[in-house]
PDB file of C-alpha atoms and ligand atoms in Angstrom:
ATOM      1  CA  MET A   1     -48.383 174.781 -13.679  1.00 49.00           C
ATOM      2  CA  ASN A   2     -50.731 175.138 -10.670  1.00 60.00           C
ATOM      3  CA  SER A   3     -49.593 174.035  -7.243  1.00 63.00           C
ATOM      4  CA  ARG A   4     -51.807 170.914  -7.119  1.00 62.00           C
ATOM      5  CA  LEU A   5     -50.377 169.589 -10.378  1.00 62.00           C
ATOM      6  CA  ALA A   6     -46.882 170.411  -9.144  1.00 61.00           C
ATOM      7  CA  ARG A   7     -47.466 168.412  -5.938  1.00 60.00           C
ATOM      8  CA  ILE A   8     -48.788 165.429  -7.905  1.00 57.00           C
ATOM      9  CA  ALA A   9     -45.809 165.606 -10.255  1.00 62.00           C
ATOM     10  CA  LEU A  10     -43.424 165.786  -7.296  1.00 56.00           C
ATOM     11  CA  ALA A  11     -45.136 162.810  -5.622  1.00 57.00           C
ATOM     12  CA  CYS A  12     -44.827 160.801  -8.848  1.00 54.00           C
ATOM     13  CA  VAL A  13     -41.137 161.596  -9.127  1.00 54.00           C
ATOM     14  CA  ALA A  14     -40.584 160.648  -5.480  1.00 53.00           C
ATOM     15  CA  ALA A  15     -42.454 157.353  -5.990  1.00 55.00           C
ATOM     16  CA  LEU A  16     -40.394 156.574  -9.070  1.00 54.00           C
ATOM     17  CA  VAL A  17     -37.128 157.312  -7.282  1.00 51.00           C
ATOM     18  CA  LEU A  18     -38.183 155.103  -4.379  1.00 44.00           C
ATOM     19  CA  ALA A  19     -39.262 152.281  -6.703  1.00 53.00           C
ATOM     20  CA  ALA A  20     -35.980 152.507  -8.617  1.00 55.00           C
ATOM     21  CA  GLY A  21     -34.067 152.466  -5.336  1.00 48.00           C
ATOM     22  CA  ILE A  22     -35.914 149.376  -4.085  1.00 41.00           C
ATOM     23  CA  ALA A  23     -35.430 147.613  -7.416  1.00 53.00           C
ATOM     24  CA  ALA A  24     -31.714 148.413  -7.401  1.00 52.00           C
ATOM     25  CA  TYR A  25     -31.405 147.191  -3.821  1.00 47.00           C
ATOM     26  CA  GLN A  26     -33.232 143.950  -4.640  1.00 47.00           C
ATOM     27  CA  VAL A  27     -31.094 143.300  -7.699  1.00 51.00           C
ATOM     28  CA  ARG A  28     -27.989 143.997  -5.664  1.00 51.00           C
ATOM     29  CA  SER A  29     -28.882 141.728  -2.735  1.00 50.00           C
ATOM     30  CA  GLU A  30     -30.006 138.986  -5.113  1.00 52.00           C
ATOM     31  CA  ARG A  31     -26.733 139.266  -6.972  1.00 56.00           C
ATOM     32  CA  GLN A  32     -24.791 139.062  -3.730  1.00 55.00           C
ATOM     33  CA  SER A  33     -26.637 135.960  -2.532  1.00 52.00           C
ATOM     34  CA  GLN A  34     -26.196 134.355  -5.950  1.00 53.00           C
ATOM     35  CA  THR A  35     -22.504 135.175  -5.752  1.00 53.00           C
ATOM     36  CA  ALA A  36     -22.236 133.550  -2.354  1.00 55.00           C
ATOM     37  CA  SER A  37     -23.927 130.350  -3.510  1.00 57.00           C
ATOM     38  CA  ARG A  38     -22.142 130.356  -6.850  1.00 77.00           C
ATOM     39  CA  PHE A  39     -18.702 130.033  -5.261  1.00 90.00           C
ATOM     40  CA  ASP A  40     -19.697 127.983  -2.216  1.00 83.00           C
ATOM     41  CA  MET A  41     -18.686 124.693  -3.802  1.00 92.00           C
ATOM     42  CA  ILE A  42     -15.400 125.960  -5.246  1.00 96.00           C
ATOM     43  CA  GLY A  43     -12.255 125.899  -3.162  1.00 97.00           C
ATOM     44  CA  GLY A  44     -10.983 124.037  -0.156  1.00 96.00           C
ATOM     45  CA  PRO A  45      -7.955 123.270   1.959  1.00 96.00           C
ATOM     46  CA  PHE A  46      -4.664 122.256   0.328  1.00 98.00           C
ATOM     47  CA  GLU A  47      -1.107 121.557   1.371  1.00 98.00           C
ATOM     48  CA  LEU A  48       1.679 122.398  -1.077  1.00 98.00           C
ATOM     49  CA  VAL A  49       5.342 123.425  -1.180  1.00 98.00           C
ATOM     50  CA  ASP A  50       6.600 126.903  -2.100  1.00 98.00           C
ATOM     51  CA  GLN A  51       9.682 127.847  -4.129  1.00 97.00           C
ATOM     52  CA  ASP A  52      11.795 127.766  -0.957  1.00 97.00           C
ATOM     53  CA  GLY A  53      10.666 124.267  -0.059  1.00 97.00           C
ATOM     54  CA  ARG A  54       8.382 125.395   2.756  1.00 98.00           C
ATOM     55  CA  THR A  55       5.004 123.797   3.372  1.00 98.00           C
ATOM     56  CA  VAL A  56       2.142 126.137   2.490  1.00 98.00           C
ATOM     57  CA  THR A  57      -1.546 125.584   3.172  1.00 98.00           C
ATOM     58  CA  ARG A  58      -4.588 127.698   2.410  1.00 96.00           C
ATOM     59  CA  ASP A  59      -4.458 128.884   6.025  1.00 96.00           C
ATOM     60  CA  SER A  60      -0.930 130.246   5.447  1.00 98.00           C
ATOM     61  CA  PHE A  61      -2.606 133.166   3.636  1.00 97.00           C
ATOM     62  CA  ALA A  62      -5.239 133.872   6.319  1.00 97.00           C
ATOM     63  CA  GLY A  63      -5.893 137.582   6.725  1.00 97.00           C
ATOM     64  CA  ARG A  64      -4.926 138.377   3.135  1.00 97.00           C
ATOM     65  CA  PHE A  65      -6.756 138.215  -0.168  1.00 98.00           C
ATOM     66  CA  VAL A  66      -5.241 135.688  -2.555  1.00 98.00           C
ATOM     67  CA  LEU A  67      -5.267 135.904  -6.355  1.00 98.00           C
ATOM     68  CA  MET A  68      -4.564 132.388  -7.561  1.00 98.00           C
ATOM     69  CA  SER A  69      -3.992 130.718 -10.906  1.00 98.00           C
ATOM     70  CA  PHE A  70      -3.080 127.190 -11.977  1.00 98.00           C
ATOM     71  CA  GLY A  71      -0.719 126.332 -14.823  1.00 98.00           C
ATOM     72  CA  PHE A  72       2.805 125.141 -15.569  1.00 98.00           C
ATOM     73  CA  THR A  73       6.131 126.756 -16.342  1.00 98.00           C
ATOM     74  CA  PHE A  74       6.494 125.138 -19.791  1.00 97.00           C
ATOM     75  CA  CYS A  75       3.176 126.704 -20.869  1.00 94.00           C
ATOM     76  CA  PRO A  76       3.917 128.478 -24.156  1.00 91.00           C
ATOM     77  CA  ASP A  77       1.371 131.239 -24.044  1.00 90.00           C
ATOM     78  CA  VAL A  78      -1.622 131.183 -21.727  1.00 94.00           C
ATOM     79  CA  CYS A  79       0.141 131.035 -18.352  1.00 95.00           C
ATOM     80  CA  PRO A  80       2.684 133.769 -19.153  1.00 96.00           C
ATOM     81  CA  THR A  81      -0.185 136.039 -20.243  1.00 96.00           C
ATOM     82  CA  GLU A  82      -2.178 135.287 -17.123  1.00 97.00           C
ATOM     83  CA  LEU A  83       0.802 135.848 -14.826  1.00 98.00           C
ATOM     84  CA  SER A  84       1.624 139.131 -16.593  1.00 97.00           C
ATOM     85  CA  GLN A  85      -1.961 140.239 -15.996  1.00 97.00           C
ATOM     86  CA  MET A  86      -1.736 139.254 -12.338  1.00 98.00           C
ATOM     87  CA  ALA A  87       1.451 141.308 -12.066  1.00 98.00           C
ATOM     88  CA  ALA A  88      -0.187 144.287 -13.799  1.00 98.00           C
ATOM     89  CA  THR A  89      -3.132 143.988 -11.391  1.00 98.00           C
ATOM     90  CA  MET A  90      -0.742 144.135  -8.426  1.00 98.00           C
ATOM     91  CA  ASP A  91       0.814 147.303  -9.836  1.00 98.00           C
ATOM     92  CA  LEU A  92      -2.607 148.891 -10.455  1.00 98.00           C
ATOM     93  CA  LEU A  93      -3.649 148.177  -6.866  1.00 98.00           C
ATOM     94  CA  GLY A  94      -0.774 150.285  -5.552  1.00 96.00           C
ATOM     95  CA  GLY A  95      -0.737 150.304  -1.744  1.00 96.00           C
ATOM     96  CA  GLU A  96      -3.743 147.974  -1.580  1.00 97.00           C
ATOM     97  CA  ALA A  97      -1.617 145.272  -3.202  1.00 98.00           C
ATOM     98  CA  GLU A  98      -0.121 144.707   0.249  1.00 97.00           C
ATOM     99  CA  ARG A  99      -3.396 143.018   1.187  1.00 98.00           C
ATOM    100  CA  LEU A 100      -3.217 140.715  -1.838  1.00 98.00           C
ATOM    101  CA  GLN A 101      -1.019 137.640  -2.283  1.00 98.00           C
ATOM    102  CA  PRO A 102      -0.595 136.458  -5.886  1.00 98.00           C
ATOM    103  CA  VAL A 103      -0.096 132.683  -6.139  1.00 98.00           C
ATOM    104  CA  PHE A 104       0.694 130.364  -9.046  1.00 98.00           C
ATOM    105  CA  ILE A 105       0.060 126.645  -8.541  1.00 98.00           C
ATOM    106  CA  THR A 106       1.582 124.164 -10.972  1.00 98.00           C
ATOM    107  CA  VAL A 107      -0.343 121.278 -12.517  1.00 98.00           C
ATOM    108  CA  ASP A 108       2.988 119.820 -13.712  1.00 98.00           C
ATOM    109  CA  PRO A 109       4.895 118.914 -10.533  1.00 98.00           C
ATOM    110  CA  GLU A 110       6.989 116.405 -12.503  1.00 97.00           C
ATOM    111  CA  ARG A 111       8.943 119.259 -14.109  1.00 97.00           C
ATOM    112  CA  ASP A 112       8.031 122.159 -11.831  1.00 98.00           C
ATOM    113  CA  THR A 113      10.292 121.589  -8.854  1.00 98.00           C
ATOM    114  CA  PRO A 114      10.349 124.313  -6.170  1.00 98.00           C
ATOM    115  CA  GLU A 115      13.504 125.709  -7.781  1.00 98.00           C
ATOM    116  CA  ALA A 116      12.031 125.694 -11.303  1.00 98.00           C
ATOM    117  CA  ILE A 117       8.796 127.360 -10.261  1.00 98.00           C
ATOM    118  CA  GLY A 118      10.718 129.897  -8.173  1.00 98.00           C
ATOM    119  CA  GLN A 119      12.834 130.956 -11.141  1.00 98.00           C
ATOM    120  CA  TYR A 120       9.711 131.153 -13.262  1.00 98.00           C
ATOM    121  CA  VAL A 121       7.489 133.285 -11.007  1.00 98.00           C
ATOM    122  CA  ARG A 122      10.309 135.739 -10.262  1.00 97.00           C
ATOM    123  CA  GLN A 123      10.220 136.760 -13.919  1.00 97.00           C
ATOM    124  CA  PHE A 124       6.703 138.131 -13.450  1.00 98.00           C
ATOM    125  CA  HIS A 125       6.460 139.786 -10.048  1.00 97.00           C
ATOM    126  CA  PRO A 126       8.657 139.871  -6.933  1.00 97.00           C
ATOM    127  CA  ARG A 127       5.679 139.083  -4.674  1.00 97.00           C
ATOM    128  CA  LEU A 128       4.368 136.162  -6.724  1.00 98.00           C
ATOM    129  CA  ILE A 129       4.577 132.810  -4.905  1.00 98.00           C
ATOM    130  CA  GLY A 130       4.934 129.574  -6.870  1.00 98.00           C
ATOM    131  CA  LEU A 131       3.549 126.369  -5.379  1.00 98.00           C
ATOM    132  CA  THR A 132       4.215 122.772  -6.288  1.00 98.00           C
ATOM    133  CA  GLY A 133       3.967 119.415  -4.491  1.00 98.00           C
ATOM    134  CA  THR A 134       3.496 115.718  -5.034  1.00 98.00           C
ATOM    135  CA  GLN A 135       1.090 114.568  -7.747  1.00 98.00           C
ATOM    136  CA  GLU A 136      -1.367 113.771  -4.968  1.00 98.00           C
ATOM    137  CA  GLN A 137      -1.047 117.211  -3.337  1.00 98.00           C
ATOM    138  CA  ILE A 138      -1.558 118.908  -6.709  1.00 98.00           C
ATOM    139  CA  ALA A 139      -4.567 116.693  -7.454  1.00 98.00           C
ATOM    140  CA  THR A 140      -6.116 117.679  -4.116  1.00 98.00           C
ATOM    141  CA  ALA A 141      -5.589 121.418  -4.690  1.00 98.00           C
ATOM    142  CA  ALA A 142      -6.765 121.295  -8.307  1.00 98.00           C
ATOM    143  CA  GLY A 143      -9.751 119.150  -7.334  1.00 98.00           C
ATOM    144  CA  ALA A 144     -10.803 121.629  -4.645  1.00 98.00           C
ATOM    145  CA  TYR A 145     -10.903 124.438  -7.237  1.00 98.00           C
ATOM    146  CA  LYS A 146     -12.452 122.255  -9.961  1.00 97.00           C
ATOM    147  CA  VAL A 147      -9.374 122.780 -12.116  1.00 97.00           C
ATOM    148  CA  TYR A 148      -9.188 120.544 -15.160  1.00 97.00           C
ATOM    149  CA  TYR A 149      -5.694 119.398 -16.171  1.00 97.00           C
ATOM    150  CA  SER A 150      -4.371 116.603 -18.299  1.00 97.00           C
ATOM    151  CA  LYS A 151      -0.990 115.464 -19.589  1.00 96.00           C
ATOM    152  CA  VAL A 152      -0.740 115.400 -23.383  1.00 96.00           C
ATOM    153  CA  GLU A 153       2.068 113.276 -24.844  1.00 96.00           C
ATOM    154  CA  GLN A 154       3.932 114.748 -27.812  1.00 94.00           C
ATOM    155  CA  ASP A 155       6.506 113.468 -30.275  1.00 93.00           C
ATOM    156  CA  GLY A 156      10.015 112.789 -29.070  1.00 92.00           C
ATOM    157  CA  GLY A 157       9.074 111.974 -25.490  1.00 90.00           C
ATOM    158  CA  TYR A 158       7.908 115.519 -24.769  1.00 94.00           C
ATOM    159  CA  TYR A 159       4.620 116.399 -23.207  1.00 96.00           C
ATOM    160  CA  THR A 160       2.470 119.415 -22.561  1.00 96.00           C
ATOM    161  CA  MET A 161      -0.405 120.049 -20.148  1.00 97.00           C
ATOM    162  CA  ASP A 162      -3.972 120.975 -20.944  1.00 96.00           C
ATOM    163  CA  HIS A 163      -5.488 122.969 -18.134  1.00 96.00           C
ATOM    164  CA  SER A 164      -8.328 125.321 -17.272  1.00 95.00           C
ATOM    165  CA  THR A 165      -7.376 128.947 -16.850  1.00 95.00           C
ATOM    166  CA  PHE A 166      -9.602 130.675 -14.305  1.00 97.00           C
ATOM    167  CA  LEU A 167      -8.281 133.163 -11.786  1.00 98.00           C
ATOM    168  CA  TYR A 168      -9.551 132.692  -8.239  1.00 98.00           C
ATOM    169  CA  LEU A 169      -9.893 135.383  -5.617  1.00 98.00           C
ATOM    170  CA  LEU A 170      -9.885 134.114  -2.032  1.00 97.00           C
ATOM    171  CA  GLY A 171     -11.020 136.294   0.820  1.00 96.00           C
ATOM    172  CA  PRO A 172      -9.070 136.749   4.077  1.00 97.00           C
ATOM    173  CA  ASP A 173     -10.891 133.722   5.552  1.00 95.00           C
ATOM    174  CA  GLY A 174      -9.810 131.502   2.641  1.00 96.00           C
ATOM    175  CA  THR A 175     -13.217 131.187   0.989  1.00 96.00           C
ATOM    176  CA  THR A 176     -13.519 131.788  -2.744  1.00 97.00           C
ATOM    177  CA  VAL A 177     -15.104 135.200  -3.239  1.00 96.00           C
ATOM    178  CA  ASP A 178     -14.694 135.644  -6.995  1.00 97.00           C
ATOM    179  CA  ILE A 179     -13.615 133.830 -10.134  1.00 97.00           C
ATOM    180  CA  PHE A 180     -12.407 135.581 -13.269  1.00 97.00           C
ATOM    181  CA  PRO A 181     -12.185 134.095 -16.758  1.00 96.00           C
ATOM    182  CA  TYR A 182      -8.878 134.064 -18.591  1.00 95.00           C
ATOM    183  CA  GLY A 183      -8.269 137.354 -20.356  1.00 94.00           C
ATOM    184  CA  THR A 184     -10.022 139.612 -17.820  1.00 97.00           C
ATOM    185  CA  ASP A 185      -8.373 143.049 -18.055  1.00 97.00           C
ATOM    186  CA  PRO A 186      -6.048 144.006 -15.205  1.00 98.00           C
ATOM    187  CA  GLU A 187      -8.098 147.211 -14.858  1.00 98.00           C
ATOM    188  CA  GLU A 188     -11.246 145.173 -14.282  1.00 98.00           C
ATOM    189  CA  LEU A 189      -9.436 142.734 -11.985  1.00 98.00           C
ATOM    190  CA  ALA A 190      -8.106 145.595  -9.876  1.00 98.00           C
ATOM    191  CA  ALA A 191     -11.547 147.256  -9.724  1.00 98.00           C
ATOM    192  CA  ARG A 192     -13.312 144.027  -8.694  1.00 97.00           C
ATOM    193  CA  ILE A 193     -10.629 143.206  -6.111  1.00 98.00           C
ATOM    194  CA  ARG A 194     -10.952 146.731  -4.654  1.00 98.00           C
ATOM    195  CA  GLU A 195     -14.731 146.178  -4.404  1.00 97.00           C
ATOM    196  CA  HIS A 196     -14.171 142.992  -2.420  1.00 97.00           C
ATOM    197  CA  MET A 197     -11.589 144.659  -0.224  1.00 97.00           C
ATOM    198  CA  SER A 198     -13.980 147.475   0.682  1.00 96.00           C
ATOM    199  CA  ALA A 199     -17.061 145.234   1.113  1.00 89.00           C
TER     200      ALA A 199
HETATM  201 NI1   NI B   1      -0.858 127.362 -19.144  1.00 78.05          NI
END
């Protein structure tokens, strides 16, 4: 290959690399701005009660990331799976888990007293906090995070709860920075949380 052709080839490669870089940057910044607007409307202040009967608000977790799910202790299947995955995520994060507070908020305050939710969350992870409250306090918290929940009467005076199952990641300032669908792998959760922590 003569030197002129080599220079042209080199210039083409450089142009391609630059174009690819710009495209990647644009996709990335677009994705970030979409992310910001996507979660803007989800989340808000709440006031609840923890397993020790103390009042807890969203501001109580300021300075930490929060991984939050909604459910109820009588949940046969979905909530235990989700809480196990939150616990596995904490373990995968190792030392970085210190910057993350896992939180479980009940949608069934009628049965989930502070004591009941405390006993329940302790089965999954020692750092997991369980939150309950009055029906009104729960409605406010669930409403802020667009959580659907509904009481379903069953035979014999029993009831169960239907509820949505997203996991929410709050940043240190309390805003919602990510939302994960039910069933997201702990490996992926840990990786995405690490990304947010290093952003
Ligand atoms: Ni559940």
